[in-house]
C-alpha cells in the first residue's frame, strides 16, 4: 500500500488495503496501528503514519467498491453472535467460503460498539457504507436476539454446525463454557476454540485480552473463521499456523544510511492527509525487505528478484517432469562464492543451493551440456599427459613439501611458476616436489561428482607416490579443494609460506603510489591467507587500499562457479562492477582475478609481479593469454621445466602443425568470446582440405566449411594465403544437421 501511495497511485493502494483488511473504510479511521511500534523507522526518527495513509488510500482513491468472490454453499451453517468487527469479519470470511453464516445482534443495528466512536473519529457515512456489505452478501441477520436470554448456546449448537461468539467487553451468559476468574471466556490462543466442542470465540471478552483493539478484533475473527472451516472439513485446527496473528519475523531490514526525516504532520484531523502529503509520508516507508545479499551480488540483482523467489524457481525447475526448465540459467550463473551467506542475517547460501541443484540436474541427466562443456574439456587438457608433471626436487628422493601452482597460473604466467619453484627450493632444504595439473574445481562446480572424484583420484595417486608431502598452493581455489579433501594440516598457502620464509632476494622496490588489493572469493574464510598477503605487502613497503567488500566479504571476479562460461554477459558485469570501485590500479594474488580485471582494461598486477618483477606500468593493463595461448603455455611449461630444472633433453615435442593459420586480432577476439580454440579451427580446415567438403563464395572466393569432431559443430570461413590459410570468421553450435530423417 505504501509503495503505491508513494507513486501517487491511490487506486492501487485502496485495492491492496481491501485485499488485506475487511471493512477498510472503518479501519482507516479507527486503526490502532500496533504495527507502528515495530516500524523500522523508529530506529531513525518516527514510525510511518500507517492509519493516516490507510485513510488517504480510501479518501483519494475514487475507486469502485470491493468485488466479492463467494464459493458455492457447502450445506453448512454457522451462527455468529455479535456484529462488532470480530463477528463481522468472521461472518464475511465464512460467507466467502460458502459456510452460510447467520448473524445474531442484540440491538436493532449492525456494528455493536463501533457506534460508540465519536462522529469525528468514525464518520457515520463511512460506518454505514462498510456495514452495507452484509446486505450485499444476503446474510441472514437476526436482530434483537440476545444470547442467554433470547437463545441459548445449546439451541445454537442444535441448529448450527458451529458457533462463533464475537463477544464484546462482557461475556454473555453461555453456561457450560469455561471462564477465567474475571469472567472472561478461555480460548485456545491459536485456534480460538472454547472448551465446548464446535464453539469458537473472539473479541475483547477473551481471557488474556489486552483491551480494545480493532486490528486484533479483525485478526481474531479471521483466524477463528479459518478454524471453523477446518473444523467443518475435519482436519487439524492447529497445523501450520505459526505465522498468524502477531509474531516475531526473521526479516532483517538495515537502517544504515537512512537519513532522518520526521513524520509529515496531519493538517486536517478529520480529512487526514492531502494527496501531496500522503505521497510524502509514504515516501518515508523503507519498504521493509532484507535484500542484503542482493545489494552486494551482481548475480542476485541481475535476475530481478530475491532469494525466496529464486529458491522457488529452482525447486520448480528440479521438479518439472515435462516442459521447458526456465531456471537453468539461474542455477548455472551463480559463482558459488558464498558472499550472500556472509552478509545474510539468516546465513542463507544461494551458492550451496545452486550447487546442489547442479548435481541433481546432472544425476537426472537434465544438465545442458553447453553450460560447462568447454571448462570441463579444458580441465581434461590440464590433467592430460601433455601438461601433467609430478617430480621430486632434482637430486632428492623425498620431499617435505609439494608446490602446486594450479592450472591458471601455469597458463597465465608460467615464468612465475618457474621463479616461485626456484625460491621454494632455495628456502626449504627438506625438499620441495612439483606437480602440474588441475585440482578438479571445474568438475566440482559443474556438479560432475564423477569427474571430480576421478580428478582427485589422479591427484592422490601422484601425491602419495611422492610421500604425501604438505601441499603449497598458489591458488586459493586449489587451497580450498585440498583442505576439504586432504584434511587439516595437509595444505598451506604459498602466501603464508612466503610470509614465514621471507621475501625473495632482490624483490623490486615498492611503487610509492597506493594500490587497491582484491581478495579472491575462495580465500574469504582463510585468515592465514588474508593476513599473509598483507604482511608480504607491508614488508615490500606498499600502500594498500582496502575495498569496502574485502577479506571475508570480498566479491568474486566472475569466474567462480564457471559463471563466465554459463553467463558471459553477467560475468562481465561482475568485473565491471568490481573494477569501478576504485580509480587506482589493482593488485590480485589469484591469476584468474588478475586476468579478468585486465581483460576490461583495468591496470592489475599479480602479487608475484611484485615479488619477482613484471607487470609494470602498461604491462599491468595487458590482457592475459586467450584460451589457446593458455593451453600452449601449460604444455610448454612442462617441457621447459623438464629441460631447465631436471636437465632432461629428450622431453618430447609439440604436436606437428600440418598447416599454418593466419588469424587477425579481431578474429582471435571473436574466437575467445565464442570459446573456440586455434586447434579447433586447424582441425576443421584440415578436414575440409582433406575431404573437399566446403562451399565457395563466388563474390569473395572465401571457403566455408563445418565439422563436428565431438559434440560441437564448428564453422570456419577461410581462404588460401601465401603461407597457410587466412581465417575470416568462426562460430559454433551444438545442433546436429541430419541428412535424412526417418519417420
PDB file of N, CA and C in Angstrom, residues 178-244:
ATOM      1  N   UNK A 178     -16.055 -22.624  29.685  1.00  0.00           N
ATOM      2  CA  UNK A 178     -15.128 -22.352  30.787  1.00  0.00           C
ATOM      3  C   UNK A 178     -14.701 -20.892  30.769  1.00  0.00           C
ATOM      4  N   UNK A 179     -14.758 -20.236  31.944  1.00  0.00           N
ATOM      5  CA  UNK A 179     -14.367 -18.841  32.096  1.00  0.00           C
ATOM      6  C   UNK A 179     -13.208 -18.735  33.066  1.00  0.00           C
ATOM      7  N   UNK A 180     -12.463 -17.621  32.981  1.00  0.00           N
ATOM      8  CA  UNK A 180     -11.404 -17.405  33.960  1.00  0.00           C
ATOM      9  C   UNK A 180     -11.987 -16.692  35.183  1.00  0.00           C
ATOM     10  N   UNK A 181     -11.140 -16.313  36.131  1.00  0.00           N
ATOM     11  CA  UNK A 181     -11.612 -15.702  37.377  1.00  0.00           C
ATOM     12  C   UNK A 181     -12.275 -14.348  37.168  1.00  0.00           C
ATOM     13  N   UNK A 182     -11.942 -13.699  36.044  1.00  0.00           N
ATOM     14  CA  UNK A 182     -12.546 -12.393  35.745  1.00  0.00           C
ATOM     15  C   UNK A 182     -13.791 -12.521  34.886  1.00  0.00           C
ATOM     16  N   UNK A 183     -14.253 -13.752  34.662  1.00  0.00           N
ATOM     17  CA  UNK A 183     -15.452 -13.967  33.867  1.00  0.00           C
ATOM     18  C   UNK A 183     -15.228 -13.876  32.376  1.00  0.00           C
ATOM     19  N   UNK A 184     -13.986 -14.001  31.946  1.00  0.00           N
ATOM     20  CA  UNK A 184     -13.671 -13.942  30.518  1.00  0.00           C
ATOM     21  C   UNK A 184     -13.600 -15.348  29.934  1.00  0.00           C
ATOM     22  N   UNK A 185     -14.021 -15.491  28.683  1.00  0.00           N
ATOM     23  CA  UNK A 185     -14.017 -16.803  28.030  1.00  0.00           C
ATOM     24  C   UNK A 185     -12.586 -17.244  27.759  1.00  0.00           C
ATOM     25  N   UNK A 186     -12.283 -18.478  28.112  1.00  0.00           N
ATOM     26  CA  UNK A 186     -10.962 -19.039  27.857  1.00  0.00           C
ATOM     27  C   UNK A 186     -10.976 -19.754  26.503  1.00  0.00           C
ATOM     28  N   UNK A 187     -10.069 -19.368  25.612  1.00  0.00           N
ATOM     29  CA  UNK A 187      -9.992 -19.996  24.292  1.00  0.00           C
ATOM     30  C   UNK A 187      -8.564 -20.434  24.011  1.00  0.00           C
ATOM     31  N   UNK A 188      -8.425 -21.351  23.066  1.00  0.00           N
ATOM     32  CA  UNK A 188      -7.102 -21.732  22.579  1.00  0.00           C
ATOM     33  C   UNK A 188      -6.522 -20.543  21.822  1.00  0.00           C
ATOM     34  N   UNK A 189      -5.317 -20.073  22.166  1.00  0.00           N
ATOM     35  CA  UNK A 189      -4.774 -18.863  21.538  1.00  0.00           C
ATOM     36  C   UNK A 189      -4.460 -19.020  20.052  1.00  0.00           C
ATOM     37  N   UNK A 190      -4.391 -20.244  19.567  1.00  0.00           N
ATOM     38  CA  UNK A 190      -4.085 -20.473  18.154  1.00  0.00           C
ATOM     39  C   UNK A 190      -5.357 -20.687  17.347  1.00  0.00           C
ATOM     40  N   UNK A 191      -6.257 -21.522  17.857  1.00  0.00           N
ATOM     41  CA  UNK A 191      -7.448 -21.914  17.089  1.00  0.00           C
ATOM     42  C   UNK A 191      -8.712 -21.154  17.477  1.00  0.00           C
ATOM     43  N   UNK A 192      -8.702 -20.455  18.631  1.00  0.00           N
ATOM     44  CA  UNK A 192      -9.860 -19.721  19.143  1.00  0.00           C
ATOM     45  C   UNK A 192     -11.029 -20.660  19.487  1.00  0.00           C
ATOM     46  N   UNK A 193     -10.699 -21.917  19.746  1.00  0.00           N
ATOM     47  CA  UNK A 193     -11.713 -22.891  20.146  1.00  0.00           C
ATOM     48  C   UNK A 193     -11.939 -22.793  21.656  1.00  0.00           C
ATOM     49  N   UNK A 194     -13.192 -22.860  22.082  1.00  0.00           N
ATOM     50  CA  UNK A 194     -13.508 -22.814  23.510  1.00  0.00           C
ATOM     51  C   UNK A 194     -13.480 -24.230  24.081  1.00  0.00           C
ATOM     52  N   UNK A 195     -13.897 -24.343  25.332  1.00  0.00           N
ATOM     53  CA  UNK A 195     -13.926 -25.660  25.979  1.00  0.00           C
ATOM     54  C   UNK A 195     -15.085 -26.507  25.485  1.00  0.00           C
ATOM     55  N   UNK A 196     -15.990 -25.908  24.684  1.00  0.00           N
ATOM     56  CA  UNK A 196     -17.156 -26.637  24.185  1.00  0.00           C
ATOM     57  C   UNK A 196     -16.924 -27.001  22.722  1.00  0.00           C
ATOM     58  N   UNK A 197     -17.146 -28.258  22.379  1.00  0.00           N
ATOM     59  CA  UNK A 197     -16.974 -28.750  21.012  1.00  0.00           C
ATOM     60  C   UNK A 197     -17.782 -27.910  20.027  1.00  0.00           C
ATOM     61  N   UNK A 198     -17.112 -27.442  18.956  1.00  0.00           N
ATOM     62  CA  UNK A 198     -17.784 -26.721  17.885  1.00  0.00           C
ATOM     63  C   UNK A 198     -18.078 -25.271  18.180  1.00  0.00           C
ATOM     64  N   UNK A 199     -17.634 -24.771  19.325  1.00  0.00           N
ATOM     65  CA  UNK A 199     -17.874 -23.374  19.687  1.00  0.00           C
ATOM     66  C   UNK A 199     -16.538 -22.640  19.729  1.00  0.00           C
ATOM     67  N   UNK A 200     -16.489 -21.525  19.014  1.00  0.00           N
ATOM     68  CA  UNK A 200     -15.278 -20.706  18.920  1.00  0.00           C
ATOM     69  C   UNK A 200     -15.622 -19.299  19.387  1.00  0.00           C
ATOM     70  N   UNK A 201     -14.610 -18.560  19.815  1.00  0.00           N
ATOM     71  CA  UNK A 201     -14.882 -17.226  20.341  1.00  0.00           C
ATOM     72  C   UNK A 201     -13.740 -16.274  20.033  1.00  0.00           C
ATOM     73  N   UNK A 202     -14.084 -14.993  19.921  1.00  0.00           N
ATOM     74  CA  UNK A 202     -13.094 -13.947  19.710  1.00  0.00           C
ATOM     75  C   UNK A 202     -13.652 -12.637  20.195  1.00  0.00           C
ATOM     76  N   UNK A 203     -12.810 -11.602  20.314  1.00  0.00           N
ATOM     77  CA  UNK A 203     -13.279 -10.315  20.793  1.00  0.00           C
ATOM     78  C   UNK A 203     -12.604  -9.929  22.086  1.00  0.00           C
ATOM     79  N   UNK A 204     -13.083  -8.862  22.685  1.00  0.00           N
ATOM     80  CA  UNK A 204     -12.391  -8.291  23.849  1.00  0.00           C
ATOM     81  C   UNK A 204     -12.785  -8.927  25.175  1.00  0.00           C
ATOM     82  N   UNK A 205     -13.683  -9.905  25.164  1.00  0.00           N
ATOM     83  CA  UNK A 205     -14.067 -10.576  26.414  1.00  0.00           C
ATOM     84  C   UNK A 205     -13.365 -11.915  26.572  1.00  0.00           C
ATOM     85  N   UNK A 206     -12.244 -12.072  25.880  1.00  0.00           N
ATOM     86  CA  UNK A 206     -11.493 -13.324  25.974  1.00  0.00           C
ATOM     87  C   UNK A 206     -10.462 -13.243  27.081  1.00  0.00           C
ATOM     88  N   UNK A 207     -10.140 -14.397  27.644  1.00  0.00           N
ATOM     89  CA  UNK A 207      -9.078 -14.468  28.636  1.00  0.00           C
ATOM     90  C   UNK A 207      -7.773 -14.062  27.971  1.00  0.00           C
ATOM     91  N   UNK A 208      -7.056 -13.162  28.585  1.00  0.00           N
ATOM     92  CA  UNK A 208      -5.786 -12.708  28.016  1.00  0.00           C
ATOM     93  C   UNK A 208      -5.927 -11.511  27.115  1.00  0.00           C
ATOM     94  N   UNK A 209      -7.138 -10.975  26.935  1.00  0.00           N
ATOM     95  CA  UNK A 209      -7.349  -9.815  26.077  1.00  0.00           C
ATOM     96  C   UNK A 209      -6.618  -8.603  26.644  1.00  0.00           C
ATOM     97  N   UNK A 210      -6.031  -7.797  25.769  1.00  0.00           N
ATOM     98  CA  UNK A 210      -5.248  -6.629  26.197  1.00  0.00           C
ATOM     99  C   UNK A 210      -6.017  -5.330  26.010  1.00  0.00           C
ATOM    100  N   UNK A 211      -7.346  -5.402  25.992  1.00  0.00           N
ATOM    101  CA  UNK A 211      -8.133  -4.191  25.812  1.00  0.00           C
ATOM    102  C   UNK A 211      -8.634  -4.066  24.387  1.00  0.00           C
ATOM    103  N   UNK A 212      -9.342  -2.972  24.149  1.00  0.00           N
ATOM    104  CA  UNK A 212      -9.987  -2.770  22.860  1.00  0.00           C
ATOM    105  C   UNK A 212      -8.952  -2.527  21.768  1.00  0.00           C
ATOM    106  N   UNK A 213      -9.037  -3.304  20.722  1.00  0.00           N
ATOM    107  CA  UNK A 213      -8.120  -3.164  19.589  1.00  0.00           C
ATOM    108  C   UNK A 213      -8.841  -3.595  18.326  1.00  0.00           C
ATOM    109  N   UNK A 214      -9.231  -2.648  17.466  1.00  0.00           N
ATOM    110  CA  UNK A 214      -9.908  -3.014  16.216  1.00  0.00           C
ATOM    111  C   UNK A 214      -9.117  -4.012  15.377  1.00  0.00           C
ATOM    112  N   UNK A 215      -7.811  -3.819  15.304  1.00  0.00           N
ATOM    113  CA  UNK A 215      -6.988  -4.713  14.481  1.00  0.00           C
ATOM    114  C   UNK A 215      -6.983  -6.122  15.054  1.00  0.00           C
ATOM    115  N   UNK A 216      -6.878  -6.244  16.367  1.00  0.00           N
ATOM    116  CA  UNK A 216      -6.870  -7.582  16.969  1.00  0.00           C
ATOM    117  C   UNK A 216      -8.260  -8.218  16.873  1.00  0.00           C
ATOM    118  N   UNK A 217      -9.292  -7.414  16.884  1.00  0.00           N
ATOM    119  CA  UNK A 217     -10.644  -7.953  16.706  1.00  0.00           C
ATOM    120  C   UNK A 217     -10.792  -8.557  15.319  1.00  0.00           C
ATOM    121  N   UNK A 218     -10.313  -7.854  14.313  1.00  0.00           N
ATOM    122  CA  UNK A 218     -10.355  -8.378  12.947  1.00  0.00           C
ATOM    123  C   UNK A 218      -9.516  -9.643  12.831  1.00  0.00           C
ATOM    124  N   UNK A 219      -8.321  -9.609  13.424  1.00  0.00           N
ATOM    125  CA  UNK A 219      -7.436 -10.775  13.368  1.00  0.00           C
ATOM    126  C   UNK A 219      -8.101 -11.985  14.012  1.00  0.00           C
ATOM    127  N   UNK A 220      -8.740 -11.778  15.187  1.00  0.00           N
ATOM    128  CA  UNK A 220      -9.402 -12.895  15.862  1.00  0.00           C
ATOM    129  C   UNK A 220     -10.534 -13.475  15.040  1.00  0.00           C
ATOM    130  N   UNK A 221     -11.358 -12.610  14.442  1.00  0.00           N
ATOM    131  CA  UNK A 221     -12.459 -13.094  13.614  1.00  0.00           C
ATOM    132  C   UNK A 221     -11.969 -13.868  12.410  1.00  0.00           C
ATOM    133  N   UNK A 222     -10.916 -13.374  11.791  1.00  0.00           N
ATOM    134  CA  UNK A 222     -10.381 -14.042  10.594  1.00  0.00           C
ATOM    135  C   UNK A 222      -9.757 -15.386  10.945  1.00  0.00           C
ATOM    136  N   UNK A 223      -9.020 -15.439  12.027  1.00  0.00           N
ATOM    137  CA  UNK A 223      -8.364 -16.694  12.412  1.00  0.00           C
ATOM    138  C   UNK A 223      -9.389 -17.719  12.890  1.00  0.00           C
ATOM    139  N   UNK A 224     -10.426 -17.245  13.563  1.00  0.00           N
ATOM    140  CA  UNK A 224     -11.487 -18.158  14.003  1.00  0.00           C
ATOM    141  C   UNK A 224     -12.222 -18.743  12.801  1.00  0.00           C
ATOM    142  N   UNK A 225     -12.434 -17.926  11.757  1.00  0.00           N
ATOM    143  CA  UNK A 225     -13.098 -18.422  10.549  1.00  0.00           C
ATOM    144  C   UNK A 225     -12.281 -19.533   9.907  1.00  0.00           C
ATOM    145  N   UNK A 226     -10.961 -19.403   9.931  1.00  0.00           N
ATOM    146  CA  UNK A 226     -10.089 -20.461   9.399  1.00  0.00           C
ATOM    147  C   UNK A 226     -10.300 -21.755  10.196  1.00  0.00           C
ATOM    148  N   UNK A 227     -10.346 -21.611  11.512  1.00  0.00           N
ATOM    149  CA  UNK A 227     -10.544 -22.786  12.368  1.00  0.00           C
ATOM    150  C   UNK A 227     -11.900 -23.441  12.115  1.00  0.00           C
ATOM    151  N   UNK A 228     -12.944 -22.629  11.957  1.00  0.00           N
ATOM    152  CA  UNK A 228     -14.281 -23.181  11.713  1.00  0.00           C
ATOM    153  C   UNK A 228     -14.321 -23.920  10.385  1.00  0.00           C
ATOM    154  N   UNK A 229     -13.667 -23.353   9.374  1.00  0.00           N
ATOM    155  CA  UNK A 229     -13.604 -24.031   8.074  1.00  0.00           C
ATOM    156  C   UNK A 229     -12.887 -25.369   8.208  1.00  0.00           C
ATOM    157  N   UNK A 230     -11.790 -25.411   8.950  1.00  0.00           N
ATOM    158  CA  UNK A 230     -11.069 -26.669   9.164  1.00  0.00           C
ATOM    159  C   UNK A 230     -11.912 -27.647   9.980  1.00  0.00           C
ATOM    160  N   UNK A 231     -12.630 -27.103  10.954  1.00  0.00           N
ATOM    161  CA  UNK A 231     -13.493 -27.949  11.792  1.00  0.00           C
ATOM    162  C   UNK A 231     -14.542 -28.647  10.935  1.00  0.00           C
ATOM    163  N   UNK A 232     -15.100 -27.909   9.979  1.00  0.00           N
ATOM    164  CA  UNK A 232     -16.090 -28.495   9.077  1.00  0.00           C
ATOM    165  C   UNK A 232     -15.474 -29.585   8.199  1.00  0.00           C
ATOM    166  N   UNK A 233     -14.215 -29.398   7.831  1.00  0.00           N
ATOM    167  CA  UNK A 233     -13.541 -30.368   6.964  1.00  0.00           C
ATOM    168  C   UNK A 233     -12.949 -31.533   7.746  1.00  0.00           C
ATOM    169  N   UNK A 234     -13.014 -31.432   9.098  1.00  0.00           N
ATOM    170  CA  UNK A 234     -12.473 -32.481   9.966  1.00  0.00           C
ATOM    171  C   UNK A 234     -10.960 -32.674   9.761  1.00  0.00           C
ATOM    172  N   UNK A 235     -10.240 -31.552   9.669  1.00  0.00           N
ATOM    173  CA  UNK A 235      -8.782 -31.595   9.572  1.00  0.00           C
ATOM    174  C   UNK A 235      -8.207 -30.858  10.776  1.00  0.00           C
ATOM    175  N   UNK A 236      -6.875 -30.919  10.922  1.00  0.00           N
ATOM    176  CA  UNK A 236      -6.216 -30.313  12.079  1.00  0.00           C
ATOM    177  C   UNK A 236      -6.500 -28.817  12.161  1.00  0.00           C
ATOM    178  N   UNK A 237      -6.874 -28.371  13.353  1.00  0.00           N
ATOM    179  CA  UNK A 237      -7.145 -26.950  13.547  1.00  0.00           C
ATOM    180  C   UNK A 237      -5.870 -26.146  13.777  1.00  0.00           C
ATOM    181  N   UNK A 238      -4.835 -26.811  14.278  1.00  0.00           N
ATOM    182  CA  UNK A 238      -3.649 -26.056  14.687  1.00  0.00           C
ATOM    183  C   UNK A 238      -2.441 -26.181  13.788  1.00  0.00           C
ATOM    184  N   UNK A 239      -2.505 -27.011  12.739  1.00  0.00           N
ATOM    185  CA  UNK A 239      -1.323 -27.241  11.902  1.00  0.00           C
ATOM    186  C   UNK A 239      -0.964 -26.009  11.063  1.00  0.00           C
ATOM    187  N   UNK A 240       0.310 -25.721  10.958  1.00  0.00           N
ATOM    188  CA  UNK A 240       0.863 -24.686  10.063  1.00  0.00           C
ATOM    189  C   UNK A 240       0.211 -23.326  10.268  1.00  0.00           C
ATOM    190  N   UNK A 241       0.153 -22.898  11.518  1.00  0.00           N
ATOM    191  CA  UNK A 241      -0.468 -21.598  11.797  1.00  0.00           C
ATOM    192  C   UNK A 241       0.486 -20.677  12.552  1.00  0.00           C
ATOM    193  N   UNK A 242       1.774 -20.946  12.385  1.00  0.00           N
ATOM    194  CA  UNK A 242       2.776 -20.188  13.133  1.00  0.00           C
ATOM    195  C   UNK A 242       2.805 -18.710  12.758  1.00  0.00           C
ATOM    196  N   UNK A 243       2.450 -18.420  11.514  1.00  0.00           N
ATOM    197  CA  UNK A 243       2.575 -17.046  11.028  1.00  0.00           C
ATOM    198  C   UNK A 243       1.252 -16.287  11.031  1.00  0.00           C
ATOM    199  N   UNK A 244       0.316 -16.698  11.872  1.00  0.00           N
ATOM    200  CA  UNK A 244      -0.935 -15.964  12.016  1.00  0.00           C
ATOM    201  C   UNK A 244      -0.842 -15.040  13.224  1.00  0.00           C
TER     202      UNK A 244
END
